[in-house]
Amino acid sequence: MAHSSSSLPLVVLSSLAAVFFAGDAFAHAELVSETPAAKSMAMPAPTELKLKFSEGLELKFTGVKVVGPKQAAIETGPATLDPNDNTMLIVPLKSTLPDGKYTVDWHALSTDGHKTKGSYWFESMH
């Protein structure tokens, strides 16, 4: 009986560790914040988009598509990761955005191999 009661703390500790570390195994790169912010009015019009994720990204498999007024595709430059933060995706816009509503569709692959996608919108005004 003494043997089983002394192993109880080890069993409890092992169970807690399994639950704690399981969360990391199932984590995904979720969008944490964006600039311009979702559902906001950007004044002046942005020259780039910044998307902050909860995990590091694989740039080769991560990107955005921007659609503007009248469903017009908006040209973007090559996306980059912030050199000091691999969770921050930076997407330059090739031209000044005219006034209107813009939708940003994004897809991301985290460094641990999980894929996520989503979208948000903002408005631009000069």
Coordinates of N, CA and C in Angstrom, one line a residue:
M1 N 0.8 -1.2 0.0 CA 0.0 0.0 0.0 C 0.9 1.3 0.0
A2 N 2.0 1.2 0.7 CA 2.8 2.4 0.8 C 3.4 2.7 -0.6
H3 N 3.7 1.7 -1.4 CA 4.2 1.9 -2.7 C 3.2 2.7 -3.6
S4 N 2.0 2.3 -3.6 CA 1.0 3.0 -4.5 C 0.7 4.5 -4.0
S5 N 0.7 4.8 -2.7 CA 0.5 6.1 -2.3 C 1.7 7.0 -2.6
S6 N 2.9 6.5 -2.6 CA 4.0 7.3 -2.9 C 4.1 7.6 -4.5
S7 N 3.5 6.8 -5.3 CA 3.6 7.0 -6.7 C 2.4 7.9 -7.2
L8 N 1.5 8.2 -6.3 CA 0.3 9.1 -6.7 C 0.8 10.5 -7.1
P9 N 1.7 11.1 -6.4 CA 2.1 12.5 -6.9 C 2.8 12.4 -8.3
L10 N 3.5 11.3 -8.6 CA 4.1 11.2 -9.9 C 3.0 11.0 -11.0
V11 N 2.0 10.2 -10.7 CA 0.9 10.0 -11.6 C 0.2 11.4 -11.9
V12 N -0.1 12.1 -10.8 CA -0.8 13.4 -11.0 C 0.1 14.4 -11.8
L13 N 1.4 14.4 -11.5 CA 2.3 15.3 -12.2 C 2.4 14.9 -13.7
S14 N 2.5 13.6 -14.0 CA 2.6 13.2 -15.3 C 1.3 13.5 -16.1
S15 N 0.1 13.4 -15.5 CA -1.1 13.7 -16.1 C -1.2 15.2 -16.4
L16 N -0.8 16.0 -15.5 CA -0.9 17.5 -15.7 C 0.1 17.9 -16.8
A17 N 1.3 17.3 -16.9 CA 2.2 17.6 -17.9 C 1.7 17.2 -19.3
A18 N 1.0 16.0 -19.4 CA 0.4 15.6 -20.6 C -0.6 16.6 -21.1
V19 N -1.5 17.0 -20.2 CA -2.5 18.0 -20.6 C -1.9 19.3 -21.0
F20 N -0.9 19.8 -20.3 CA -0.3 21.1 -20.6 C 0.4 21.1 -21.9
F21 N 1.2 20.0 -22.2 CA 1.9 20.0 -23.5 C 1.1 19.6 -24.6
A22 N -0.1 18.9 -24.4 CA -1.0 18.6 -25.5 C -1.5 19.8 -26.2
G23 N -1.7 20.9 -25.5 CA -2.2 22.1 -26.1 C -1.2 22.6 -27.1
D24 N 0.1 22.5 -26.9 CA 1.1 23.0 -27.9 C 1.0 22.1 -29.1
A25 N 0.8 20.8 -28.9 CA 0.7 19.9 -30.1 C -0.4 20.2 -31.0
F26 N -1.5 20.7 -30.5 CA -2.7 21.0 -31.3 C -2.8 22.5 -31.7
A27 N -1.8 23.3 -31.4 CA -1.9 24.7 -31.6 C -1.9 25.0 -33.1
H28 N -2.5 26.1 -33.5 CA -2.5 26.5 -34.9 C -2.1 28.0 -34.9
A29 N -1.6 28.5 -36.1 CA -1.3 29.9 -36.3 C -2.5 30.7 -36.5
E30 N -3.1 31.2 -35.5 CA -4.3 32.0 -35.6 C -3.9 33.5 -35.7
L31 N -4.8 34.2 -36.4 CA -4.5 35.6 -36.5 C -4.8 36.3 -35.2
V32 N -3.9 37.0 -34.7 CA -4.0 37.7 -33.4 C -4.4 39.2 -33.5
S33 N -3.8 39.8 -34.5 CA -4.1 41.2 -34.8 C -3.7 41.6 -36.2
E34 N -4.2 42.7 -36.7 CA -3.9 43.1 -38.1 C -3.9 44.6 -38.1
T35 N -3.1 45.1 -39.1 CA -3.0 46.6 -39.4 C -3.2 46.8 -40.9
P36 N -4.2 47.5 -41.3 CA -5.2 48.2 -40.6 C -6.1 47.1 -39.8
A37 N -6.7 47.5 -38.7 CA -7.5 46.6 -37.9 C -8.8 46.2 -38.6
A38 N -9.2 45.0 -38.3 CA -10.5 44.5 -38.9 C -11.6 45.4 -38.5
K39 N -12.5 45.6 -39.4 CA -13.7 46.5 -39.2 C -13.4 47.9 -38.9
S40 N -12.3 48.4 -39.4 CA -11.9 49.8 -39.1 C -11.8 50.6 -40.3
M41 N -11.7 52.0 -40.1 CA -11.5 52.9 -41.2 C -10.1 53.3 -41.1
A42 N -9.3 53.1 -42.2 CA -7.9 53.4 -42.3 C -7.8 54.8 -43.0
M43 N -7.3 55.7 -42.2 CA -7.0 57.1 -42.7 C -5.6 57.5 -42.3
P44 N -4.7 57.8 -43.2 CA -4.8 57.7 -44.6 C -4.8 56.2 -45.1
A45 N -4.9 56.0 -46.4 CA -4.9 54.7 -46.9 C -3.6 54.0 -46.6
P46 N -3.6 52.7 -46.2 CA -2.4 52.0 -45.8 C -1.5 51.8 -47.1
T47 N -0.2 51.6 -46.8 CA 0.7 51.3 -47.8 C 1.2 49.8 -47.7
E48 N 0.8 49.2 -46.6 CA 1.1 47.8 -46.3 C 0.1 47.2 -45.4
L49 N 0.0 45.9 -45.3 CA -0.8 45.2 -44.4 C 0.2 44.5 -43.4
K50 N -0.2 44.4 -42.1 CA 0.6 43.6 -41.2 C -0.3 42.7 -40.5
L51 N 0.0 41.4 -40.5 CA -0.8 40.4 -39.9 C 0.0 39.7 -38.8
K52 N -0.4 39.7 -37.6 CA 0.3 39.1 -36.5 C -0.4 37.8 -36.1
F53 N 0.4 36.7 -36.1 CA -0.1 35.4 -35.8 C 0.3 34.9 -34.4
S54 N -0.3 33.9 -33.9 CA 0.0 33.3 -32.6 C 1.2 32.4 -32.6
E55 N 1.7 32.0 -33.8 CA 2.8 31.1 -34.0 C 3.7 31.6 -35.1
G56 N 4.9 31.1 -35.2 CA 5.8 31.3 -36.3 C 5.2 30.8 -37.6
L57 N 5.6 31.4 -38.7 CA 5.0 31.1 -40.0 C 6.0 30.5 -41.0
E58 N 5.6 29.7 -41.9 CA 6.4 29.2 -43.0 C 6.0 30.2 -44.2
L59 N 6.9 31.1 -44.5 CA 6.6 32.1 -45.5 C 6.2 31.6 -46.9
K60 N 6.8 30.5 -47.3 CA 6.6 30.0 -48.6 C 5.1 29.5 -48.8
F61 N 4.5 29.2 -47.7 CA 3.1 28.6 -47.8 C 2.1 29.5 -47.1
T62 N 2.4 30.8 -46.9 CA 1.6 31.8 -46.3 C 1.4 33.0 -47.2
G63 N 0.2 33.5 -47.2 CA -0.1 34.7 -48.1 C -1.4 35.3 -47.9
V64 N -1.7 36.4 -48.6 CA -3.0 37.1 -48.6 C -3.4 37.4 -50.0
K65 N -4.7 37.6 -50.1 CA -5.3 38.1 -51.3 C -6.2 39.2 -50.9
V66 N -6.1 40.4 -51.5 CA -6.8 41.6 -51.2 C -7.8 41.9 -52.3
V67 N -9.1 42.0 -51.9 CA -10.1 42.4 -52.9 C -10.7 43.7 -52.5
G68 N -10.9 44.6 -53.4 CA -11.4 45.9 -53.1 C -12.8 46.2 -53.6
P69 N -13.1 47.5 -53.7 CA -14.5 47.8 -54.2 C -14.7 47.2 -55.6
K70 N -16.0 46.8 -55.8 CA -16.4 46.2 -57.1 C -15.7 44.9 -57.3
Q71 N -15.2 44.2 -56.3 CA -14.5 42.9 -56.3 C -13.2 43.0 -57.1
A72 N -12.6 44.1 -57.2 CA -11.4 44.3 -57.9 C -10.2 43.7 -57.1
A73 N -9.4 42.9 -57.7 CA -8.2 42.3 -57.1 C -7.2 43.4 -56.9
I74 N -6.6 43.5 -55.7 CA -5.6 44.5 -55.4 C -4.2 43.9 -55.5
E75 N -3.3 44.5 -56.2 CA -2.0 44.0 -56.4 C -1.2 44.2 -55.1
T76 N -0.5 43.2 -54.7 CA 0.4 43.3 -53.5 C 1.8 42.9 -54.0
G77 N 2.8 43.4 -53.2 CA 4.2 43.0 -53.4 C 4.4 41.7 -52.7
P78 N 5.6 41.1 -52.8 CA 6.0 39.9 -52.1 C 5.8 40.0 -50.6
A79 N 5.2 39.1 -49.9 CA 5.0 39.1 -48.5 C 6.4 38.7 -47.9
T80 N 6.6 39.3 -46.7 CA 7.9 39.0 -46.0 C 7.5 38.8 -44.5
L81 N 8.4 38.2 -43.8 CA 8.2 38.1 -42.3 C 9.1 39.2 -41.7
D82 N 8.7 39.7 -40.6 CA 9.5 40.7 -39.9 C 10.8 40.0 -39.5
P83 N 11.9 40.5 -39.7 CA 13.2 39.8 -39.4 C 13.4 39.5 -37.9
N84 N 12.7 40.3 -37.1 CA 12.8 40.1 -35.6 C 11.6 39.3 -35.0
D85 N 10.6 38.9 -35.9 CA 9.4 38.3 -35.4 C 8.8 37.4 -36.5
N86 N 9.0 36.1 -36.5 CA 8.5 35.3 -37.5 C 7.0 35.0 -37.4
T87 N 6.3 35.7 -36.5 CA 4.9 35.6 -36.4 C 4.2 36.8 -37.1
M88 N 5.0 37.8 -37.6 CA 4.5 39.0 -38.2 C 4.7 39.0 -39.7
L89 N 3.5 38.9 -40.5 CA 3.6 38.9 -41.9 C 3.4 40.3 -42.4
I90 N 4.2 40.8 -43.3 CA 4.1 42.1 -43.8 C 3.9 42.0 -45.4
V91 N 2.8 42.7 -45.8 CA 2.4 42.6 -47.2 C 2.3 44.0 -47.8
P92 N 3.3 44.4 -48.6 CA 3.2 45.7 -49.2 C 2.1 45.8 -50.3
L93 N 1.5 47.0 -50.3 CA 0.4 47.2 -51.4 C 1.1 48.0 -52.5
K94 N 0.9 47.6 -53.7 CA 1.6 48.2 -54.9 C 1.2 49.5 -55.3
S95 N 0.0 49.9 -54.9 CA -0.5 51.2 -55.2 C -1.4 51.8 -54.1
T96 N -1.7 53.1 -54.2 CA -2.6 53.7 -53.2 C -4.0 53.2 -53.3
L97 N -4.6 52.8 -52.2 CA -5.9 52.2 -52.3 C -6.9 53.4 -52.4
P98 N -7.8 53.3 -53.4 CA -8.9 54.2 -53.5 C -9.9 54.0 -52.3
D99 N -10.7 55.0 -52.0 CA -11.7 54.9 -51.0 C -12.5 53.7 -51.2
G100 N -12.9 53.0 -50.1 CA -13.8 51.9 -50.3 C -13.5 50.8 -49.2
K101 N -14.2 49.7 -49.4 CA -14.1 48.6 -48.5 C -13.2 47.5 -49.1
Y102 N -12.4 46.9 -48.3 CA -11.4 45.9 -48.7 C -11.5 44.6 -47.9
T103 N -11.4 43.5 -48.5 CA -11.4 42.2 -47.8 C -10.0 41.6 -48.0
V104 N -9.5 41.1 -46.9 CA -8.2 40.4 -46.9 C -8.5 39.0 -46.5
D105 N -8.2 38.1 -47.5 CA -8.3 36.7 -47.3 C -6.9 36.2 -47.1
W106 N -6.6 35.5 -46.0 CA -5.3 35.0 -45.7 C -5.3 33.5 -45.5
H107 N -4.1 32.9 -45.7 CA -3.9 31.5 -45.4 C -2.5 31.5 -44.8
A108 N -2.3 30.6 -43.8 CA -1.0 30.5 -43.2 C -0.6 29.0 -42.9
L109 N 0.6 28.8 -42.9 CA 1.2 27.5 -42.5 C 2.1 27.8 -41.3
S110 N 1.9 27.3 -40.2 CA 2.7 27.5 -39.0 C 4.0 26.6 -39.1
T111 N 5.0 27.0 -38.4 CA 6.2 26.3 -38.4 C 6.1 24.8 -37.9
D112 N 5.0 24.5 -37.2 CA 4.8 23.2 -36.8 C 3.9 22.4 -37.8
G113 N 3.6 23.0 -38.9 CA 2.9 22.3 -40.0 C 1.4 22.4 -40.0
H114 N 0.8 23.2 -39.2 CA -0.7 23.4 -39.2 C -1.1 24.5 -40.1
K115 N -2.2 24.2 -40.9 CA -2.7 25.2 -41.9 C -3.9 25.9 -41.3
T116 N -4.0 27.2 -41.5 CA -5.2 28.0 -41.1 C -5.5 29.0 -42.2
K117 N -6.7 29.5 -42.1 CA -7.1 30.5 -43.1 C -8.2 31.3 -42.5
G118 N -8.5 32.5 -43.1 CA -9.5 33.4 -42.6 C -9.6 34.6 -43.4
S119 N -10.4 35.5 -43.0 CA -10.6 36.8 -43.7 C -11.1 37.9 -42.8
Y120 N -10.9 39.1 -43.2 CA -11.4 40.2 -42.4 C -11.5 41.4 -43.4
W121 N -12.2 42.5 -43.0 CA -12.3 43.6 -43.9 C -12.0 44.9 -43.1
F122 N -11.6 45.9 -43.9 CA -11.4 47.2 -43.4 C -11.8 48.2 -44.5
E123 N -12.0 49.5 -44.2 CA -12.3 50.5 -45.1 C -11.2 51.5 -45.2
S124 N -11.0 52.0 -46.4 CA -9.9 53.0 -46.6 C -10.5 54.3 -47.1
M125 N -9.9 55.4 -46.5 CA -10.4 56.7 -46.9 C -9.2 57.7 -46.9
H126 N -9.1 58.6 -47.8 CA -8.0 59.5 -47.9 C -8.3 60.7 -47.0

